[in-house]
Amino acid sequence: MRHLIDPLDFTVEEIDSFLDLADKIVENPKKYSHVCDGKKLATLFYEPSTRTRLSFEAAMLNLGGSVLGFSSGQNSSAAKGESVADTIRTVSAFADIAAMRHPKEGAPLVASMFSRIPVINAGDGGHQHPTQTLTDLMTIRSLKGRLGDMTVGLCGDLKFGRTTHSLIKSLARYKGIRFVLVAPEELQVPDYISEGVLKANGIPFKMVTRLEDVIGELDVLYMTRVQRERFFNEEDYIRLKDSYILNAAKMELAREDMIVLHPLPRVNEIAGEVDSDPRAQYFNQVQYGVYIRMALIIKLLELEVD
Ligand code: CP
């Protein structure tokens, strides 16, 4: 049995096979509409979510399966003090696969150690968000035709933004990748990313504070929101929240073929006027998230399609 807890739990070849399957689902979704007949997905969400939880549920429903779960720790026996280990032992009796989001880093890993069903990390604190990364990889590969040989800019809260940590770890495995990390010094990537992933693997990267200075170099611009819920005090959040606002004037400095991604939700960091720019792909990105989660469910349940 395999779990998806960290973006590197699967090899590049395995990830490519997930992406290939997701592409096949896009081409012929009807073919996959009964693959999960009789199967159940549990969504165990201890933190708020719109995209991840609903796209997992849509993915399972599209495959013919059913869904059950909770959308807040307060609606589960966690509110009475139940441990993650006991919850997943229980859910293993009800479902065939589980997706878990939790505010504590490592909670889905703990769950996987006590589970009798595959566990998917749907975001753990400020740590990792591997299925957002699968979504991002599918979006980039579909729109740019490749995952290597490009310059990827990540902008905003790179300290607490778990999607950026997972994306950097994953893209660092492809040849010819270069990163431009745009953030205030206080919100730059943690050392385990800059030292442990980038420097340790000889991946070219630079850290800058001004988006305008580098936007013209980028093939992909990955915007992120400042993660209010991870700040220890509100004053710091208020000081840093509007550090970057992508607007039409900044987009004029970008290449014609650059794409703008964002894991969403957005707050102020992309002005509404950018939404109509054909390079703005963040709402298409959401749609790719359903297809890749369909592929992931099929793979983790080891279901035969052809
Ligand atoms: N991208 C993402 O994780 O969005 P949600 O928090 O709405 O699930």
PDB file of C-alpha atoms and ligand atoms in Angstrom:
ATOM      1  CA  MET A   1       0.000   0.000   0.000  1.00  0.00           C
ATOM      2  CA  ARG A   2       1.326   3.471  -0.927  1.00  0.00           C
ATOM      3  CA  HIS A   3       0.532   6.823   0.669  1.00  0.00           C
ATOM      4  CA  LEU A   4       1.214  10.336  -0.671  1.00  0.00           C
ATOM      5  CA  ILE A   5       2.615  12.361   2.219  1.00  0.00           C
ATOM      6  CA  ASP A   6       5.635  14.113   0.728  1.00  0.00           C
ATOM      7  CA  PRO A   7       5.994  15.245  -2.908  1.00  0.00           C
ATOM      8  CA  LEU A   8       9.054  13.005  -3.236  1.00  0.00           C
ATOM      9  CA  ASP A   9       7.232   9.834  -2.142  1.00  0.00           C
ATOM     10  CA  PHE A  10       6.946   8.930  -5.825  1.00  0.00           C
ATOM     11  CA  THR A  11       9.712   8.871  -8.428  1.00  0.00           C
ATOM     12  CA  VAL A  12       9.765  11.243 -11.392  1.00  0.00           C
ATOM     13  CA  GLU A  13       8.732   8.296 -13.575  1.00  0.00           C
ATOM     14  CA  GLU A  14       5.773   7.525 -11.315  1.00  0.00           C
ATOM     15  CA  ILE A  15       4.736  11.199 -11.271  1.00  0.00           C
ATOM     16  CA  ASP A  16       4.973  11.260 -15.068  1.00  0.00           C
ATOM     17  CA  SER A  17       2.689   8.216 -15.166  1.00  0.00           C
ATOM     18  CA  PHE A  18       0.130  10.058 -12.967  1.00  0.00           C
ATOM     19  CA  LEU A  19       0.291  13.027 -15.349  1.00  0.00           C
ATOM     20  CA  ASP A  20      -0.071  10.756 -18.388  1.00  0.00           C
ATOM     21  CA  LEU A  21      -3.134   9.107 -16.843  1.00  0.00           C
ATOM     22  CA  ALA A  22      -4.632  12.519 -16.007  1.00  0.00           C
ATOM     23  CA  ASP A  23      -4.148  13.556 -19.660  1.00  0.00           C
ATOM     24  CA  LYS A  24      -5.972  10.397 -20.770  1.00  0.00           C
ATOM     25  CA  ILE A  25      -8.835  11.197 -18.391  1.00  0.00           C
ATOM     26  CA  VAL A  26      -9.103  14.693 -19.932  1.00  0.00           C
ATOM     27  CA  GLU A  27      -9.334  13.114 -23.397  1.00  0.00           C
ATOM     28  CA  ASN A  28     -11.993  10.560 -22.464  1.00  0.00           C
ATOM     29  CA  PRO A  29     -13.548  11.134 -19.012  1.00  0.00           C
ATOM     30  CA  LYS A  30     -16.456   8.760 -19.712  1.00  0.00           C
ATOM     31  CA  LYS A  31     -14.100   5.820 -19.884  1.00  0.00           C
ATOM     32  CA  TYR A  32     -13.214   6.370 -16.207  1.00  0.00           C
ATOM     33  CA  SER A  33     -16.691   7.102 -14.889  1.00  0.00           C
ATOM     34  CA  HIS A  34     -17.163   3.699 -13.204  1.00  0.00           C
ATOM     35  CA  VAL A  35     -13.581   2.872 -12.250  1.00  0.00           C
ATOM     36  CA  CYS A  36     -14.330   3.503  -8.549  1.00  0.00           C
ATOM     37  CA  ASP A  37     -17.823   1.991  -8.376  1.00  0.00           C
ATOM     38  CA  GLY A  38     -18.317   0.818  -4.793  1.00  0.00           C
ATOM     39  CA  LYS A  39     -15.236   2.660  -3.468  1.00  0.00           C
ATOM     40  CA  LYS A  40     -15.323   5.387  -0.824  1.00  0.00           C
ATOM     41  CA  LEU A  41     -13.076   8.403  -0.270  1.00  0.00           C
ATOM     42  CA  ALA A  42     -12.921   9.954   3.216  1.00  0.00           C
ATOM     43  CA  THR A  43     -12.025  13.655   3.356  1.00  0.00           C
ATOM     44  CA  LEU A  44     -10.663  14.417   6.834  1.00  0.00           C
ATOM     45  CA  PHE A  45     -10.234  18.189   6.887  1.00  0.00           C
ATOM     46  CA  TYR A  46      -9.198  19.780  10.182  1.00  0.00           C
ATOM     47  CA  GLU A  47      -8.559  23.110   8.396  1.00  0.00           C
ATOM     48  CA  PRO A  48     -10.695  25.149   5.961  1.00  0.00           C
ATOM     49  CA  SER A  49     -10.572  24.332   2.259  1.00  0.00           C
ATOM     50  CA  THR A  50     -12.538  25.047  -0.874  1.00  0.00           C
ATOM     51  CA  ARG A  51     -10.475  23.644  -3.736  1.00  0.00           C
ATOM     52  CA  THR A  52      -8.674  20.678  -2.260  1.00  0.00           C
ATOM     53  CA  ARG A  53     -11.616  19.102  -0.457  1.00  0.00           C
ATOM     54  CA  LEU A  54     -14.162  19.751  -3.178  1.00  0.00           C
ATOM     55  CA  SER A  55     -11.834  18.710  -5.995  1.00  0.00           C
ATOM     56  CA  PHE A  56     -11.069  15.453  -4.177  1.00  0.00           C
ATOM     57  CA  GLU A  57     -14.787  14.874  -3.756  1.00  0.00           C
ATOM     58  CA  ALA A  58     -15.499  15.788  -7.388  1.00  0.00           C
ATOM     59  CA  ALA A  59     -12.681  13.463  -8.484  1.00  0.00           C
ATOM     60  CA  MET A  60     -14.119  10.479  -6.577  1.00  0.00           C
ATOM     61  CA  LEU A  61     -17.667  11.213  -7.758  1.00  0.00           C
ATOM     62  CA  ASN A  62     -16.419  11.502 -11.370  1.00  0.00           C
ATOM     63  CA  LEU A  63     -14.908   8.025 -10.967  1.00  0.00           C
ATOM     64  CA  GLY A  64     -18.219   6.551  -9.800  1.00  0.00           C
ATOM     65  CA  GLY A  65     -17.267   6.337  -6.127  1.00  0.00           C
ATOM     66  CA  SER A  66     -18.739   7.921  -3.004  1.00  0.00           C
ATOM     67  CA  VAL A  67     -17.422  10.390  -0.441  1.00  0.00           C
ATOM     68  CA  LEU A  68     -17.760  10.874   3.303  1.00  0.00           C
ATOM     69  CA  GLY A  69     -15.898  12.970   5.829  1.00  0.00           C
ATOM     70  CA  PHE A  70     -15.750  16.174   7.823  1.00  0.00           C
ATOM     71  CA  SER A  71     -14.752  19.716   6.883  1.00  0.00           C
ATOM     72  CA  SER A  72     -13.597  20.935  10.295  1.00  0.00           C
ATOM     73  CA  GLY A  73     -11.918  19.369  13.304  1.00  0.00           C
ATOM     74  CA  GLN A  74     -14.745  20.842  15.379  1.00  0.00           C
ATOM     75  CA  ASN A  75     -17.218  18.599  13.541  1.00  0.00           C
ATOM     76  CA  SER A  76     -15.301  15.435  14.429  1.00  0.00           C
ATOM     77  CA  SER A  77     -14.318  13.709  17.652  1.00  0.00           C
ATOM     78  CA  ALA A  78     -10.989  15.581  17.461  1.00  0.00           C
ATOM     79  CA  ALA A  79     -12.961  18.240  19.360  1.00  0.00           C
ATOM     80  CA  LYS A  80     -13.333  15.682  22.172  1.00  0.00           C
ATOM     81  CA  GLY A  81      -9.611  14.914  22.161  1.00  0.00           C
ATOM     82  CA  GLU A  82      -9.403  11.962  19.756  1.00  0.00           C
ATOM     83  CA  SER A  83      -5.923  11.454  18.281  1.00  0.00           C
ATOM     84  CA  VAL A  84      -5.193  11.388  14.549  1.00  0.00           C
ATOM     85  CA  ALA A  85      -4.044   7.775  14.988  1.00  0.00           C
ATOM     86  CA  ASP A  86      -7.382   6.685  16.444  1.00  0.00           C
ATOM     87  CA  THR A  87      -9.351   8.664  13.864  1.00  0.00           C
ATOM     88  CA  ILE A  88      -7.609   7.016  10.923  1.00  0.00           C
ATOM     89  CA  ARG A  89      -7.911   3.557  12.509  1.00  0.00           C
ATOM     90  CA  THR A  90     -11.653   4.214  12.661  1.00  0.00           C
ATOM     91  CA  VAL A  91     -11.942   5.691   9.166  1.00  0.00           C
ATOM     92  CA  SER A  92     -10.046   2.661   7.793  1.00  0.00           C
ATOM     93  CA  ALA A  93     -13.165   0.658   8.644  1.00  0.00           C
ATOM     94  CA  PHE A  94     -15.427   2.969   6.631  1.00  0.00           C
ATOM     95  CA  ALA A  95     -13.483   4.054   3.539  1.00  0.00           C
ATOM     96  CA  ASP A  96     -11.021   2.779   0.925  1.00  0.00           C
ATOM     97  CA  ILE A  97      -8.806   5.881   0.758  1.00  0.00           C
ATOM     98  CA  ALA A  98      -8.460   9.097   2.789  1.00  0.00           C
ATOM     99  CA  ALA A  99      -7.325  12.660   2.129  1.00  0.00           C
ATOM    100  CA  MET A 100      -6.289  14.565   5.265  1.00  0.00           C
ATOM    101  CA  ARG A 101      -5.643  18.269   5.845  1.00  0.00           C
ATOM    102  CA  HIS A 102      -4.344  19.242   9.256  1.00  0.00           C
ATOM    103  CA  PRO A 103      -2.859  22.398  10.825  1.00  0.00           C
ATOM    104  CA  LYS A 104      -0.047  20.377  12.432  1.00  0.00           C
ATOM    105  CA  GLU A 105       2.952  19.520  10.298  1.00  0.00           C
ATOM    106  CA  GLY A 106       3.363  15.756  10.116  1.00  0.00           C
ATOM    107  CA  ALA A 107      -0.208  14.823  11.074  1.00  0.00           C
ATOM    108  CA  PRO A 108      -0.926  13.013   7.756  1.00  0.00           C
ATOM    109  CA  LEU A 109       2.377  11.140   8.163  1.00  0.00           C
ATOM    110  CA  VAL A 110       1.277   9.962  11.614  1.00  0.00           C
ATOM    111  CA  ALA A 111      -2.080   8.945  10.141  1.00  0.00           C
ATOM    112  CA  SER A 112      -0.357   6.894   7.434  1.00  0.00           C
ATOM    113  CA  MET A 113       1.517   4.944  10.118  1.00  0.00           C
ATOM    114  CA  PHE A 114      -1.729   3.753  11.702  1.00  0.00           C
ATOM    115  CA  SER A 115      -3.866   3.430   8.574  1.00  0.00           C
ATOM    116  CA  ARG A 116      -5.153   0.354   6.746  1.00  0.00           C
ATOM    117  CA  ILE A 117      -6.028   2.495   3.696  1.00  0.00           C
ATOM    118  CA  PRO A 118      -3.928   4.864   1.518  1.00  0.00           C
ATOM    119  CA  VAL A 119      -3.570   8.317   3.103  1.00  0.00           C
ATOM    120  CA  ILE A 120      -3.059  11.468   1.032  1.00  0.00           C
ATOM    121  CA  ASN A 121      -1.610  14.606   2.581  1.00  0.00           C
ATOM    122  CA  ALA A 122      -4.012  17.393   1.559  1.00  0.00           C
ATOM    123  CA  GLY A 123      -1.863  20.045   3.294  1.00  0.00           C
ATOM    124  CA  ASP A 124      -0.122  19.884   6.684  1.00  0.00           C
ATOM    125  CA  GLY A 125       0.475  23.229   8.392  1.00  0.00           C
ATOM    126  CA  GLY A 126       3.108  25.327   6.649  1.00  0.00           C
ATOM    127  CA  HIS A 127       4.905  22.185   5.505  1.00  0.00           C
ATOM    128  CA  GLN A 128       3.794  20.389   2.311  1.00  0.00           C
ATOM    129  CA  HIS A 129       0.847  20.178  -0.084  1.00  0.00           C
ATOM    130  CA  PRO A 130       1.753  17.420  -2.550  1.00  0.00           C
ATOM    131  CA  THR A 131      -1.554  17.228  -4.414  1.00  0.00           C
ATOM    132  CA  GLN A 132      -1.450  20.972  -5.099  1.00  0.00           C
ATOM    133  CA  THR A 133       1.975  20.268  -6.560  1.00  0.00           C
ATOM    134  CA  LEU A 134       0.601  17.508  -8.784  1.00  0.00           C
ATOM    135  CA  THR A 135      -1.985  20.061  -9.928  1.00  0.00           C
ATOM    136  CA  ASP A 136       0.754  22.622 -10.583  1.00  0.00           C
ATOM    137  CA  LEU A 137       2.893  20.111 -12.483  1.00  0.00           C
ATOM    138  CA  MET A 138      -0.032  19.095 -14.676  1.00  0.00           C
ATOM    139  CA  THR A 139      -0.857  22.752 -15.351  1.00  0.00           C
ATOM    140  CA  ILE A 140       2.717  23.651 -16.269  1.00  0.00           C
ATOM    141  CA  ARG A 141       3.231  20.546 -18.427  1.00  0.00           C
ATOM    142  CA  SER A 142      -0.086  21.070 -20.216  1.00  0.00           C
ATOM    143  CA  LEU A 143       0.479  24.780 -20.902  1.00  0.00           C
ATOM    144  CA  LYS A 144       4.260  24.889 -21.457  1.00  0.00           C
ATOM    145  CA  GLY A 145       4.698  21.385 -22.896  1.00  0.00           C
ATOM    146  CA  ARG A 146       7.532  20.512 -20.478  1.00  0.00           C
ATOM    147  CA  LEU A 147       8.589  20.518 -16.843  1.00  0.00           C
ATOM    148  CA  GLY A 148      12.314  21.217 -17.246  1.00  0.00           C
ATOM    149  CA  ASP A 149      14.347  23.907 -18.996  1.00  0.00           C
ATOM    150  CA  MET A 150      12.536  26.888 -17.548  1.00  0.00           C
ATOM    151  CA  THR A 151      12.757  29.700 -15.049  1.00  0.00           C
ATOM    152  CA  VAL A 152      10.091  29.557 -12.363  1.00  0.00           C
ATOM    153  CA  GLY A 153       9.434  32.570 -10.155  1.00  0.00           C
ATOM    154  CA  LEU A 154       7.684  32.098  -6.823  1.00  0.00           C
ATOM    155  CA  CYS A 155       6.417  35.261  -5.202  1.00  0.00           C
ATOM    156  CA  GLY A 156       4.868  36.149  -1.844  1.00  0.00           C
ATOM    157  CA  ASP A 157       4.905  34.173   1.382  1.00  0.00           C
ATOM    158  CA  LEU A 158       7.565  31.575   0.676  1.00  0.00           C
ATOM    159  CA  LYS A 159       8.104  30.888   4.380  1.00  0.00           C
ATOM    160  CA  PHE A 160       4.658  29.630   5.357  1.00  0.00           C
ATOM    161  CA  GLY A 161       3.347  28.814   1.870  1.00  0.00           C
ATOM    162  CA  ARG A 162       3.401  25.014   1.849  1.00  0.00           C
ATOM    163  CA  THR A 163       2.509  24.879  -1.848  1.00  0.00           C
ATOM    164  CA  THR A 164       5.790  26.611  -2.716  1.00  0.00           C
ATOM    165  CA  HIS A 165       7.854  24.165  -0.635  1.00  0.00           C
ATOM    166  CA  SER A 166       6.289  21.171  -2.350  1.00  0.00           C
ATOM    167  CA  LEU A 167       6.564  22.702  -5.818  1.00  0.00           C
ATOM    168  CA  ILE A 168      10.250  23.574  -5.394  1.00  0.00           C
ATOM    169  CA  LYS A 169      11.056  20.074  -4.105  1.00  0.00           C
ATOM    170  CA  SER A 170       9.282  18.505  -7.067  1.00  0.00           C
ATOM    171  CA  LEU A 171      10.484  20.774  -9.875  1.00  0.00           C
ATOM    172  CA  ALA A 172      14.066  20.552  -8.586  1.00  0.00           C
ATOM    173  CA  ARG A 173      14.112  16.976  -9.927  1.00  0.00           C
ATOM    174  CA  TYR A 174      13.692  18.132 -13.538  1.00  0.00           C
ATOM    175  CA  LYS A 175      16.658  19.188 -15.705  1.00  0.00           C
ATOM    176  CA  GLY A 176      17.285  22.837 -16.535  1.00  0.00           C
ATOM    177  CA  ILE A 177      15.119  24.313 -13.777  1.00  0.00           C
ATOM    178  CA  ARG A 178      16.077  27.696 -12.327  1.00  0.00           C
ATOM    179  CA  PHE A 179      14.207  29.419  -9.489  1.00  0.00           C
ATOM    180  CA  VAL A 180      13.687  33.095  -8.717  1.00  0.00           C
ATOM    181  CA  LEU A 181      12.386  33.475  -5.146  1.00  0.00           C
ATOM    182  CA  VAL A 182      10.645  36.814  -4.672  1.00  0.00           C
ATOM    183  CA  ALA A 183       9.782  37.602  -1.050  1.00  0.00           C
ATOM    184  CA  PRO A 184      10.451  39.999   1.802  1.00  0.00           C
ATOM    185  CA  GLU A 185      13.458  38.711   3.765  1.00  0.00           C
ATOM    186  CA  GLU A 186      11.191  37.627   6.633  1.00  0.00           C
ATOM    187  CA  LEU A 187       9.075  35.500   4.299  1.00  0.00           C
ATOM    188  CA  GLN A 188      11.804  33.797   2.279  1.00  0.00           C
ATOM    189  CA  VAL A 189      11.902  30.006   1.955  1.00  0.00           C
ATOM    190  CA  PRO A 190      12.990  28.026   5.030  1.00  0.00           C
ATOM    191  CA  ASP A 191      16.567  26.738   5.179  1.00  0.00           C
ATOM    192  CA  TYR A 192      15.531  23.172   4.505  1.00  0.00           C
ATOM    193  CA  ILE A 193      14.440  24.366   1.041  1.00  0.00           C
ATOM    194  CA  SER A 194      17.245  26.847   0.218  1.00  0.00           C
ATOM    195  CA  GLU A 195      20.057  24.762   1.727  1.00  0.00           C
ATOM    196  CA  GLY A 196      18.624  21.242   1.853  1.00  0.00           C
ATOM    197  CA  VAL A 197      16.962  21.156  -1.573  1.00  0.00           C
ATOM    198  CA  LEU A 198      18.403  23.899  -3.786  1.00  0.00           C
ATOM    199  CA  LYS A 199      22.041  24.290  -2.735  1.00  0.00           C
ATOM    200  CA  ALA A 200      22.418  20.596  -1.884  1.00  0.00           C
ATOM    201  CA  ASN A 201      21.377  19.639  -5.421  1.00  0.00           C
ATOM    202  CA  GLY A 202      23.176  22.440  -7.269  1.00  0.00           C
ATOM    203  CA  ILE A 203      19.917  23.988  -8.518  1.00  0.00           C
ATOM    204  CA  PRO A 204      20.414  27.594  -9.712  1.00  0.00           C
ATOM    205  CA  PHE A 205      18.318  30.099  -7.762  1.00  0.00           C
ATOM    206  CA  LYS A 206      18.306  33.678  -6.573  1.00  0.00           C
ATOM    207  CA  MET A 207      16.438  35.475  -3.812  1.00  0.00           C
ATOM    208  CA  VAL A 208      15.126  38.969  -4.558  1.00  0.00           C
ATOM    209  CA  THR A 209      12.658  41.407  -3.034  1.00  0.00           C
ATOM    210  CA  ARG A 210      11.340  43.256  -6.131  1.00  0.00           C
ATOM    211  CA  LEU A 211       9.072  41.452  -8.585  1.00  0.00           C
ATOM    212  CA  GLU A 212       9.421  44.186 -11.221  1.00  0.00           C
ATOM    213  CA  ASP A 213      13.156  43.521 -11.522  1.00  0.00           C
ATOM    214  CA  VAL A 214      12.783  39.855 -12.460  1.00  0.00           C
ATOM    215  CA  ILE A 215       9.340  39.295 -13.950  1.00  0.00           C
ATOM    216  CA  GLY A 216      10.754  39.590 -17.482  1.00  0.00           C
ATOM    217  CA  GLU A 217      12.991  36.532 -16.900  1.00  0.00           C
ATOM    218  CA  LEU A 218      10.196  34.139 -16.003  1.00  0.00           C
ATOM    219  CA  ASP A 219       8.473  31.317 -17.873  1.00  0.00           C
ATOM    220  CA  VAL A 220       6.139  30.700 -14.931  1.00  0.00           C
ATOM    221  CA  LEU A 221       5.129  33.130 -12.186  1.00  0.00           C
ATOM    222  CA  TYR A 222       3.657  31.384  -9.133  1.00  0.00           C
ATOM    223  CA  MET A 223       1.953  33.954  -6.907  1.00  0.00           C
ATOM    224  CA  THR A 224       1.001  33.134  -3.318  1.00  0.00           C
ATOM    225  CA  ARG A 225      -0.997  34.799  -0.587  1.00  0.00           C
ATOM    226  CA  VAL A 226       0.522  35.857   2.734  1.00  0.00           C
ATOM    227  CA  GLN A 227      -0.655  33.120   5.108  1.00  0.00           C
ATOM    228  CA  ARG A 228      -2.407  35.075   7.835  1.00  0.00           C
ATOM    229  CA  GLU A 229      -3.309  31.941   9.824  1.00  0.00           C
ATOM    230  CA  ARG A 230       0.382  31.018  10.325  1.00  0.00           C
ATOM    231  CA  PHE A 231       1.529  34.389  11.728  1.00  0.00           C
ATOM    232  CA  PHE A 232       2.214  34.690  15.435  1.00  0.00           C
ATOM    233  CA  ASN A 233       1.034  38.312  15.571  1.00  0.00           C
ATOM    234  CA  GLU A 234      -1.405  40.363  13.523  1.00  0.00           C
ATOM    235  CA  GLU A 235       0.914  43.405  13.285  1.00  0.00           C
ATOM    236  CA  ASP A 236       3.473  41.460  11.244  1.00  0.00           C
ATOM    237  CA  TYR A 237       0.727  40.163   8.973  1.00  0.00           C
ATOM    238  CA  ILE A 238      -0.653  43.668   8.364  1.00  0.00           C
ATOM    239  CA  ARG A 239       2.838  44.994   7.633  1.00  0.00           C
ATOM    240  CA  LEU A 240       3.624  42.248   5.114  1.00  0.00           C
ATOM    241  CA  LYS A 241       0.252  41.333   3.587  1.00  0.00           C
ATOM    242  CA  ASP A 242       0.427  43.682   0.598  1.00  0.00           C
ATOM    243  CA  SER A 243       4.122  43.219  -0.172  1.00  0.00           C
ATOM    244  CA  TYR A 244       3.306  42.126  -3.723  1.00  0.00           C
ATOM    245  CA  ILE A 245       0.357  42.973  -5.894  1.00  0.00           C
ATOM    246  CA  LEU A 246       0.517  41.721  -9.453  1.00  0.00           C
ATOM    247  CA  ASN A 247      -1.277  44.205 -11.703  1.00  0.00           C
ATOM    248  CA  ALA A 248      -1.543  45.052 -15.398  1.00  0.00           C
ATOM    249  CA  ALA A 249       1.468  47.407 -15.251  1.00  0.00           C
ATOM    250  CA  LYS A 250       3.710  44.637 -13.928  1.00  0.00           C
ATOM    251  CA  MET A 251       2.310  42.165 -16.477  1.00  0.00           C
ATOM    252  CA  GLU A 252       3.517  44.528 -19.218  1.00  0.00           C
ATOM    253  CA  LEU A 253       7.070  43.761 -18.118  1.00  0.00           C
ATOM    254  CA  ALA A 254       6.527  39.997 -18.483  1.00  0.00           C
ATOM    255  CA  ARG A 255       7.056  37.774 -21.514  1.00  0.00           C
ATOM    256  CA  GLU A 256       4.148  37.126 -23.847  1.00  0.00           C
ATOM    257  CA  ASP A 257       4.348  33.398 -23.092  1.00  0.00           C
ATOM    258  CA  MET A 258       4.778  33.606 -19.317  1.00  0.00           C
ATOM    259  CA  ILE A 259       1.968  31.955 -17.380  1.00  0.00           C
ATOM    260  CA  VAL A 260       0.664  33.142 -14.013  1.00  0.00           C
ATOM    261  CA  LEU A 261      -0.346  30.457 -11.526  1.00  0.00           C
ATOM    262  CA  HIS A 262      -1.673  30.715  -7.978  1.00  0.00           C
ATOM    263  CA  PRO A 263      -2.769  27.843  -5.725  1.00  0.00           C
ATOM    264  CA  LEU A 264      -5.651  30.072  -4.523  1.00  0.00           C
ATOM    265  CA  PRO A 265      -7.363  31.389  -2.477  1.00  0.00           C
ATOM    266  CA  ARG A 266      -6.139  34.832  -3.443  1.00  0.00           C
ATOM    267  CA  VAL A 267      -6.551  37.878  -1.234  1.00  0.00           C
ATOM    268  CA  ASN A 268      -4.923  41.046  -2.695  1.00  0.00           C
ATOM    269  CA  GLU A 269      -1.853  39.688  -4.429  1.00  0.00           C
ATOM    270  CA  ILE A 270      -3.336  39.541  -7.939  1.00  0.00           C
ATOM    271  CA  ALA A 271      -5.445  42.504  -9.020  1.00  0.00           C
ATOM    272  CA  GLY A 272      -8.741  41.618 -10.688  1.00  0.00           C
ATOM    273  CA  GLU A 273      -7.596  43.376 -13.875  1.00  0.00           C
ATOM    274  CA  VAL A 274      -5.069  40.550 -14.452  1.00  0.00           C
ATOM    275  CA  ASP A 275      -7.805  37.889 -14.629  1.00  0.00           C
ATOM    276  CA  SER A 276      -8.647  38.726 -18.247  1.00  0.00           C
ATOM    277  CA  ASP A 277      -4.993  38.505 -19.362  1.00  0.00           C
ATOM    278  CA  PRO A 278      -4.602  35.241 -21.333  1.00  0.00           C
ATOM    279  CA  ARG A 279      -1.455  34.527 -19.326  1.00  0.00           C
ATOM    280  CA  ALA A 280      -3.516  34.301 -16.113  1.00  0.00           C
ATOM    281  CA  GLN A 281      -4.098  30.553 -15.749  1.00  0.00           C
ATOM    282  CA  TYR A 282      -5.021  30.154 -12.085  1.00  0.00           C
ATOM    283  CA  PHE A 283      -8.642  29.249 -12.676  1.00  0.00           C
ATOM    284  CA  ASN A 284      -7.684  26.675 -15.336  1.00  0.00           C
ATOM    285  CA  GLN A 285      -5.220  25.334 -12.755  1.00  0.00           C
ATOM    286  CA  VAL A 286      -8.182  24.494 -10.496  1.00  0.00           C
ATOM    287  CA  GLN A 287      -9.704  22.323 -13.242  1.00  0.00           C
ATOM    288  CA  TYR A 288      -6.464  20.410 -13.728  1.00  0.00           C
ATOM    289  CA  GLY A 289      -6.635  19.670  -9.987  1.00  0.00           C
ATOM    290  CA  VAL A 290      -9.696  17.473 -10.450  1.00  0.00           C
ATOM    291  CA  TYR A 291      -8.136  15.395 -13.245  1.00  0.00           C
ATOM    292  CA  ILE A 292      -4.857  14.801 -11.451  1.00  0.00           C
ATOM    293  CA  ARG A 293      -6.685  13.809  -8.250  1.00  0.00           C
ATOM    294  CA  MET A 294      -8.746  11.322 -10.297  1.00  0.00           C
ATOM    295  CA  ALA A 295      -5.482   9.853 -11.586  1.00  0.00           C
ATOM    296  CA  LEU A 296      -3.996   9.771  -8.077  1.00  0.00           C
ATOM    297  CA  ILE A 297      -7.005   7.944  -6.623  1.00  0.00           C
ATOM    298  CA  ILE A 298      -6.837   5.327  -9.411  1.00  0.00           C
ATOM    299  CA  LYS A 299      -3.104   4.814  -8.862  1.00  0.00           C
ATOM    300  CA  LEU A 300      -3.231   4.597  -5.067  1.00  0.00           C
ATOM    301  CA  LEU A 301      -6.159   2.175  -5.187  1.00  0.00           C
ATOM    302  CA  GLU A 302      -4.189   0.161  -7.771  1.00  0.00           C
ATOM    303  CA  LEU A 303      -7.231  -0.059 -10.037  1.00  0.00           C
ATOM    304  CA  GLU A 304      -7.026  -1.544 -13.520  1.00  0.00           C
ATOM    305  CA  VAL A 305      -8.496   0.693 -16.211  1.00  0.00           C
ATOM    306  CA  ASP A 306      -7.531  -0.848 -19.543  1.00  0.00           C
TER     307      ASP A 306
HETATM  308  N1   CP B   1      -5.026  25.508  -3.032  1.00  0.00           N
HETATM  309  C1   CP B   1      -5.678  25.106  -1.928  1.00  0.00           C
HETATM  310  O1   CP B   1      -5.190  24.277  -1.140  1.00  0.00           O
HETATM  311  O2   CP B   1      -6.908  25.693  -1.761  1.00  0.00           O
HETATM  312  P1   CP B   1      -7.910  25.370  -0.581  1.00  0.00           P
HETATM  313  O3   CP B   1      -7.261  25.828   0.699  1.00  0.00           O
HETATM  314  O4   CP B   1      -9.181  26.088  -0.898  1.00  0.00           O
HETATM  315  O5   CP B   1      -8.085  23.861  -0.535  1.00  0.00           O
END
